[in-house]
Coordinates of C-alpha atoms and ligand atoms in Angstrom, one line a residue:
X1 CA 0.0 0.0 0.0
X2 CA 1.6 3.3 -1.0
X3 CA 2.1 5.9 1.8
X4 CA 2.7 9.3 0.2
X5 CA 4.3 12.0 2.2
X6 CA 1.2 14.1 1.7
X7 CA -2.1 13.3 0.0
X8 CA -4.0 16.5 -0.8
X9 CA -6.6 14.6 -2.8
X10 CA -7.7 12.7 0.3
X11 CA -8.3 16.0 2.0
X12 CA -10.0 17.5 -1.0
X13 CA -12.5 14.6 -1.1
X14 CA -13.8 15.7 2.3
X15 CA -14.1 19.4 1.8
X16 CA -14.9 19.7 -1.9
X17 CA -18.4 21.0 -1.6
X18 CA -17.5 23.7 0.9
X19 CA -14.6 24.8 -1.2
X20 CA -16.6 24.9 -4.4
X21 CA -19.4 26.9 -2.6
X22 CA -16.8 29.6 -1.5
X23 CA -15.2 29.7 -4.9
X24 CA -18.6 30.2 -6.6
X25 CA -19.2 33.2 -4.3
X26 CA -16.0 34.8 -5.7
X27 CA -17.0 34.0 -9.2
X28 CA -20.4 35.5 -8.7
X29 CA -19.0 38.6 -7.0
X30 CA -16.3 39.1 -9.6
X31 CA -14.2 40.8 -6.9
X32 CA -10.9 39.2 -7.5
X33 CA -8.5 41.6 -5.8
X34 CA -8.9 42.2 -2.1
X35 CA -12.5 41.0 -2.3
X36 CA -14.7 40.3 0.8
X37 CA -13.3 36.8 1.3
X38 CA -9.8 38.3 2.1
X39 CA -11.2 40.5 4.9
X40 CA -13.2 37.7 6.3
X41 CA -10.2 35.5 6.4
X42 CA -8.0 38.2 7.9
X43 CA -10.5 38.6 10.7
X44 CA -10.7 34.9 11.3
X45 CA -6.9 34.5 11.3
X46 CA -6.4 37.5 13.6
X47 CA -8.8 35.9 16.0
X48 CA -7.1 32.5 15.8
X49 CA -3.7 34.1 16.3
X50 CA -4.7 36.3 19.2
X51 CA -3.7 39.5 17.4
X52 CA -5.5 42.7 16.6
X53 CA -4.5 42.7 13.0
X54 CA -4.0 40.2 10.1
X55 CA -3.0 41.3 6.7
X56 CA -3.1 39.0 3.7
X57 CA -0.3 39.0 1.1
X58 CA 0.9 36.9 -1.8
X59 CA 3.0 34.4 0.0
X60 CA 4.9 33.5 3.2
X61 CA 8.0 34.8 1.5
X62 CA 6.4 38.2 0.8
X63 CA 5.1 38.3 4.4
X64 CA 8.7 38.2 5.6
X65 CA 9.7 40.8 3.0
X66 CA 6.9 43.2 3.9
X67 CA 7.6 42.7 7.6
X68 CA 11.3 43.7 7.1
X69 CA 10.2 46.7 5.1
X70 CA 7.6 47.8 7.7
X71 CA 10.4 47.7 10.3
X72 CA 12.6 49.9 8.0
X73 CA 15.2 47.2 7.6
X74 CA 17.6 47.7 4.7
X75 CA 21.1 48.3 3.6
X76 CA 23.7 48.2 6.4
X77 CA 21.4 46.4 8.8
X78 CA 21.8 42.9 10.3
X79 CA 19.0 40.4 11.0
X80 CA 19.7 37.4 13.2
X81 CA 18.1 34.1 12.2
X82 CA 18.6 30.3 12.1
X83 CA 20.5 28.6 9.3
X84 CA 18.2 25.5 9.6
X85 CA 15.1 26.7 7.9
X86 CA 13.5 27.1 4.5
X87 CA 15.5 29.4 2.3
X88 CA 12.9 32.3 2.3
X89 CA 13.7 33.2 5.9
X90 CA 17.2 34.4 5.0
X91 CA 16.5 35.1 1.3
X92 CA 14.2 37.9 2.2
X93 CA 16.7 39.4 4.6
X94 CA 19.1 39.6 1.7
X95 CA 16.5 40.9 -0.6
X96 CA 15.7 44.0 1.5
X97 CA 19.4 44.8 1.3
X98 CA 20.3 43.6 4.9
X99 CA 22.8 41.0 6.0
X100 CA 21.6 37.7 7.4
X101 CA 23.5 36.9 10.6
X102 CA 23.1 33.2 11.7
X103 CA 23.0 31.7 15.1
X104 CA 22.8 28.0 15.8
X105 CA 19.8 25.9 16.7
X106 CA 18.8 24.2 19.9
X107 CA 19.3 20.6 18.9
X108 CA 16.2 19.0 20.5
X109 CA 13.6 21.3 18.9
X110 CA 15.6 22.4 15.9
X111 CA 14.6 26.0 16.7
X112 CA 16.9 29.1 17.0
X113 CA 18.7 29.1 20.3
X114 CA 17.8 32.4 22.1
X115 CA 21.2 32.6 24.0
X116 CA 23.2 32.1 20.8
X117 CA 21.0 34.7 19.0
X118 CA 21.6 37.2 21.8
X119 CA 25.3 36.6 21.5
X120 CA 25.2 37.6 17.8
X121 CA 23.7 41.0 18.5
X122 CA 25.7 44.0 17.3
X123 CA 25.0 47.7 17.0
X124 CA 23.6 47.0 13.5
X125 CA 21.1 44.3 14.6
X126 CA 17.6 45.4 13.5
X127 CA 15.5 42.3 14.1
X128 CA 15.6 38.6 15.1
X129 CA 13.7 36.0 13.2
X130 CA 12.9 32.9 15.2
X131 CA 11.3 30.2 13.0
X132 CA 8.6 27.9 14.5
X133 CA 10.1 24.9 12.7
X134 CA 7.9 21.9 11.7
X135 CA 5.0 23.3 13.7
X136 CA 6.5 23.9 17.1
X137 CA 6.9 27.4 18.4
X138 CA 10.3 28.8 19.2
X139 CA 10.9 30.1 22.8
X140 CA 9.5 33.4 21.7
X141 CA 9.5 35.1 25.2
X142 CA 13.2 34.4 25.7
X143 CA 14.2 36.5 22.6
X144 CA 12.3 39.4 24.1
X145 CA 14.1 38.8 27.5
X146 CA 17.6 38.4 26.1
X147 CA 17.4 41.0 23.3
X148 CA 15.3 43.8 24.7
X149 CA 14.2 46.4 22.2
X150 CA 15.0 44.3 19.2
X151 CA 11.9 43.6 17.1
X152 CA 10.9 40.0 16.7
X153 CA 9.7 38.7 13.3
X154 CA 8.3 35.3 14.0
X155 CA 8.4 33.1 10.9
X156 CA 5.3 31.1 11.7
X157 CA 5.0 29.8 8.1
X158 CA 4.8 26.2 9.3
X159 CA 2.9 26.8 12.6
X160 CA -0.5 28.5 12.2
X161 CA -2.5 27.6 15.3
X162 CA 0.5 26.3 17.3
X163 CA 0.8 27.6 20.9
X164 CA 3.0 27.9 23.8
X165 CA 2.3 28.4 27.5
X166 CA 4.2 31.5 28.7
X167 CA 3.8 32.6 32.3
X168 CA 0.6 30.5 32.6
X169 CA -1.0 31.9 29.5
X170 CA -1.5 30.1 26.1
X171 CA 0.2 32.3 23.5
X172 CA -0.5 31.5 19.8
X173 CA 2.1 31.5 17.0
X174 CA 2.6 35.1 15.9
X175 CA 0.9 36.5 19.0
X176 CA 4.0 37.5 20.9
X177 CA 6.0 38.8 18.1
X178 CA 6.3 42.3 16.6
X179 CA 5.2 40.7 13.4
X180 CA 4.3 37.1 12.8
X181 CA 4.4 35.7 9.3
X182 CA 2.2 32.9 7.9
X183 CA 2.3 30.9 4.7
X184 CA -0.6 29.2 2.9
X185 CA 1.6 27.2 0.6
X186 CA -0.4 24.0 -0.3
X187 CA 1.7 21.7 2.0
X188 CA 1.0 23.7 5.1
X189 CA -1.7 22.7 7.6
X190 CA -3.8 25.4 6.2
X191 CA -2.9 25.4 2.5
X192 CA -4.4 27.2 -0.4
X193 CA -4.7 26.2 -4.0
X194 CA -1.6 28.2 -4.9
X195 CA 0.6 30.7 -3.1
X196 CA -0.7 32.9 -0.2
X197 CA 0.5 34.4 3.0
X198 CA -0.4 36.7 5.9
X199 CA 1.2 38.9 8.5
X200 CA -0.2 39.3 12.1
X201 CA 0.6 42.0 14.5
X202 CA -0.7 43.8 17.6
X203 CA 0.7 47.1 16.5
X204 CA -1.7 49.5 14.8
X205 CA 1.0 51.6 13.1
X206 CA 2.8 48.5 11.8
X207 CA -0.5 47.1 10.5
X208 CA -1.2 50.3 8.6
X209 CA 2.3 50.2 7.1
X210 CA 1.9 46.6 6.0
X211 CA -1.4 47.3 4.4
X212 CA 0.2 50.1 2.4
X213 CA 3.3 48.1 1.4
X214 CA 1.2 45.4 -0.2
X215 CA -0.5 47.9 -2.6
X216 CA 2.6 49.6 -4.0
X217 CA 3.1 51.7 -0.9
X218 CA 0.1 53.9 -1.4
X219 CA -2.6 54.4 1.3
X220 CA -4.7 56.2 -1.4
X221 CA -4.9 54.8 -4.9
X222 CA -2.4 56.4 -7.3
X223 CA -0.7 58.3 -4.4
X224 CA 2.5 56.7 -3.2
X225 CA 4.1 57.5 0.1
X226 CA 6.8 54.9 -0.5
X227 CA 7.7 52.2 -3.0
X228 CA 5.9 49.0 -2.1
X229 CA 4.9 45.8 -3.8
X230 CA 2.0 44.2 -5.6
X231 CA 1.5 41.5 -2.9
X232 CA -2.1 40.8 -2.2
X233 CA -3.7 37.6 -1.0
X234 CA -5.8 36.5 -4.0
X235 CA -9.5 36.5 -3.3
X236 CA -9.8 33.0 -4.8
X237 CA -7.1 31.7 -2.3
X238 CA -8.9 33.4 0.6
X239 CA -12.1 31.6 -0.4
X240 CA -10.4 28.2 -0.4
X241 CA -8.8 29.0 2.9
X242 CA -12.1 30.1 4.5
X243 CA -13.6 26.8 3.5
X244 CA -10.7 24.9 5.1
X245 CA -10.2 27.0 8.2
X246 CA -13.0 25.4 10.3
X247 CA -11.2 22.1 9.9
X248 CA -7.7 23.3 10.9
X249 CA -7.9 22.6 14.6
X250 CA -9.2 19.0 14.0
X251 CA -6.6 18.4 11.3
X252 CA -3.8 19.6 13.6
X253 CA -5.2 17.4 16.5
X254 CA -5.1 14.3 14.3
X255 CA -1.6 15.1 13.3
X256 CA -0.7 15.2 17.0
X257 CA -2.4 11.8 17.4
X258 CA -0.3 10.4 14.5
X259 CA 2.8 11.9 16.1
X260 CA 2.0 10.2 19.4
X261 CA 1.6 6.9 17.6
X262 CA 5.0 7.3 15.9
X263 CA 6.6 8.4 19.1
X264 CA 5.6 5.2 20.9
X265 CA 6.1 2.9 18.0
X266 CA 9.6 4.2 17.2
X267 CA 10.8 4.8 20.8
X268 CA 12.6 1.4 21.0
X269 CA 14.0 1.4 17.5
X270 CA 17.8 1.8 17.7
X271 CA 19.1 4.5 15.3
X272 CA 16.0 6.6 15.5
X273 CA 15.4 9.7 17.7
X274 CA 11.7 10.9 17.6
X275 CA 11.1 14.7 17.7
X276 CA 11.0 16.5 21.0
X277 CA 8.1 18.8 21.8
X278 CA 8.6 20.9 24.9
X279 CA 5.9 20.4 27.5
X280 CA 4.9 24.0 27.3
X281 CA 4.4 23.7 23.5
X282 CA 1.4 22.5 21.4
X283 CA 2.9 21.6 18.0
X284 CA 0.7 21.4 14.9
X285 CA 3.2 18.9 13.4
X286 CA 3.4 20.4 9.9
X287 CA 6.2 17.8 9.7
X288 CA 7.1 14.8 11.8
X289 CA 10.8 14.9 11.7
X290 CA 13.1 12.3 13.2
X291 CA 16.8 12.0 13.4
X292 CA 18.0 8.7 11.8
X293 CA 21.3 6.9 11.6
X294 CA 22.2 6.1 8.0
X295 CA 19.5 8.6 7.0
X296 CA 20.0 8.4 3.2
X297 CA 19.9 4.6 3.2
X298 CA 16.7 4.7 5.2
X299 CA 15.1 7.1 2.7
X300 CA 16.0 4.8 -0.1
X301 CA 14.7 1.8 1.8
X302 CA 11.3 3.6 2.4
X303 CA 11.1 4.8 -1.1
X304 CA 11.5 1.2 -2.4
X305 CA 8.5 0.3 -0.2
X306 CA 6.4 3.1 -1.5
X307 CA 6.7 5.3 1.5
X308 CA 7.2 9.0 0.9
X309 CA 9.7 11.0 2.9
X310 CA 11.6 14.2 2.6
X311 CA 14.7 15.9 4.0
X312 CA 13.9 19.3 5.4
X313 CA 16.6 20.7 4.9
X314 CA 19.7 19.0 3.5
X315 CA 22.0 22.0 3.4
X316 CA 22.0 24.7 6.1
X317 CA 21.6 28.3 4.7
X318 CA 25.2 29.4 5.7
X319 CA 26.6 26.8 3.3
X320 CA 24.3 27.7 0.4
X321 CA 26.4 29.0 -2.6
X322 CA 24.4 32.2 -2.8
X323 CA 25.6 33.1 0.8
X324 CA 29.2 32.4 0.1
X325 CA 29.8 36.1 0.4
X326 CA 29.1 35.9 4.1
X327 CA 32.4 33.8 4.4
X328 CA 30.9 31.2 6.7
X329 CA 32.5 27.8 6.5
X330 CA 31.5 24.2 7.4
X331 CA 31.7 23.9 11.2
X332 CA 30.3 27.4 11.8
X333 CA 26.9 26.1 13.1
X334 CA 27.5 22.5 14.1
X335 CA 24.0 21.8 15.4
X336 CA 22.4 23.0 12.2
X337 CA 24.9 21.0 10.1
X338 CA 24.3 17.8 12.2
X339 CA 20.5 18.3 11.9
X340 CA 20.8 18.6 8.1
X341 CA 22.8 15.4 8.0
X342 CA 20.4 13.4 10.2
X343 CA 16.8 14.5 9.7
X344 CA 14.1 12.9 7.7
X345 CA 10.4 13.8 7.7
X346 CA 7.7 11.0 7.7
X347 CA 4.1 11.1 6.4
X348 CA 1.9 12.8 9.1
X349 CA -1.1 14.3 7.2
X350 CA -4.5 13.8 9.0
X351 CA -6.1 11.5 6.4
X352 CA -3.4 8.8 6.9
X353 CA -5.0 5.5 7.8
X354 CA -3.9 3.2 10.6
X355 CA -2.7 0.6 8.1
X356 CA -0.6 3.3 6.5
X357 CA 0.9 4.3 9.8
X358 CA 1.6 0.7 10.7
X359 CA 3.3 0.1 7.4
X360 CA 5.5 3.1 7.8
X361 CA 6.6 1.9 11.2
X362 CA 7.1 -1.7 10.1
X363 CA 9.3 -0.5 7.2
X364 CA 11.5 1.6 9.5
X365 CA 11.8 -1.3 12.0
X366 CA 12.7 -3.7 9.3
X367 CA 15.5 -1.3 8.1
X368 CA 17.0 -1.3 11.6
X369 CA 16.5 -5.0 12.0
X370 CA 13.7 -4.7 14.6
Ligands
LIG1 C1 9.9 28.5 7.5 C2 9.3 29.0 6.2 N1 9.5 30.3 5.9 C3 9.0 30.9 4.8 C4 8.3 30.1 3.9 C5 7.8 30.8 2.7 O1 6.5 30.7 2.4 P1 5.9 30.6 0.9 O2 6.3 29.3 0.3 O3 4.4 30.8 1.1 O4 6.5 31.8 0.2 C6 8.1 28.8 4.2 C7 7.3 27.9 3.3 O5 7.3 27.5 2.3 C8 8.6 28.2 5.3 O6 8.5 26.9 5.6

C-alpha cells in the first residue's frame, strides 16, 4: 500500500463541496483583488492568532519581505536568524538589502537558540527571526528577554494555530512577536490552491504600514508614500482558505495523534530519535521529523517500499552557494549541520490510515532489524 508524504486529494474529497461553494461566491461577486473573502479570512486568522491585525499578502515569503520593510530594515542592517530553515527566511533578509546573521539551533527542537541569537547582536542588529520549525513554536519570550528592544519577526509559516504556555498563558504562534508571518503554501496545515501568506501584529502603526506596502506603498490609490509591492492575497485563495479554516484545529489534532503513535512505535528502534516537543508547546506537526542513523539509506529503503519521505533541509543556509559572500565555513553552526545530515520527515497528514501508519513503522523497523 503506497504511503505518500502528503495526499491532498484525500483532504479534497472531504471538503470539496465547501470549497466549491466559497469559490462560486467569488466568481459571482467578480471581486478578485482584495474581495470580501480576504477581509473575512483576515478577521478569522487574527482571532485564531490572538492578534489585533492580520494582513493578507501573496506568500509567506512576501510576508517576511513586507515585515522587514515595515520595520525599516535595509542596507547596512543585520538580521539574526537560524541557518536551519526554509530558504525564504534568509533570502528575504538579503532581498531587502540587509545581512543575514546566523545563530545556531537548539538541537532538540531544531529552533533558533535564544542565547546564541543574543550573543550575535551588534550595533547593526535590527531584528531577530525565530522560525517555528515543523509546527513547534520557538521560545519566543526568551528572545524578548535576552534581546530587549530588538523587534521579533516570528516566521510562523509552518505553525499556524500552534501555541506555547508562557507565564501560565497560552500564546498563539505570531501573537507574541512584533510581526508574525504565515504561509498558505499548499503543503501547510492550512494550505491554499496556490501561493498565499499573511502577517499578524498587535501594533496599529505596523499594520497600517503593512497594508500600504502590499499595494505599492500607497494608502490612497495612485498616491505613493513609499515604493511598495504588488502583494495581495488572492480572493480566490482566501475563499479556499475560508472553507478549510473550520477544519484546521481538527486536522492539527489528528496530526498530533499520529505523532504520538509514531513516538511510541519508534521509541525502541535503535538508530531513531523521535522529535522532541517541549511540555509548554502544542505543536501542529506540519512535519514529523526524526533523526535517523544512515538517513539516506533509510530514505532509499522507504522509497522502495512506496513510503514518501523528505529531508527538510539538506543544506543549512550558511553553506548555500548564494551566501558564500558571508564567508561562513563548514563547522560554523555544528548543530544545524548535524541536523541537516540526520533529519528525515515522515508522512503525518491527517487522512493517513492506521494501516498506512503501521506500514511506515514496520518499514522503519525492518530497516534497523527490529
Ligand atoms: C519556514 C518558512 N518560511 C517561509 C516560507 C515561505 O512561504 P511561501 O512558500 O508561502 O512563500 C516557508 C514555506 O514555504 C517556510 O516553511
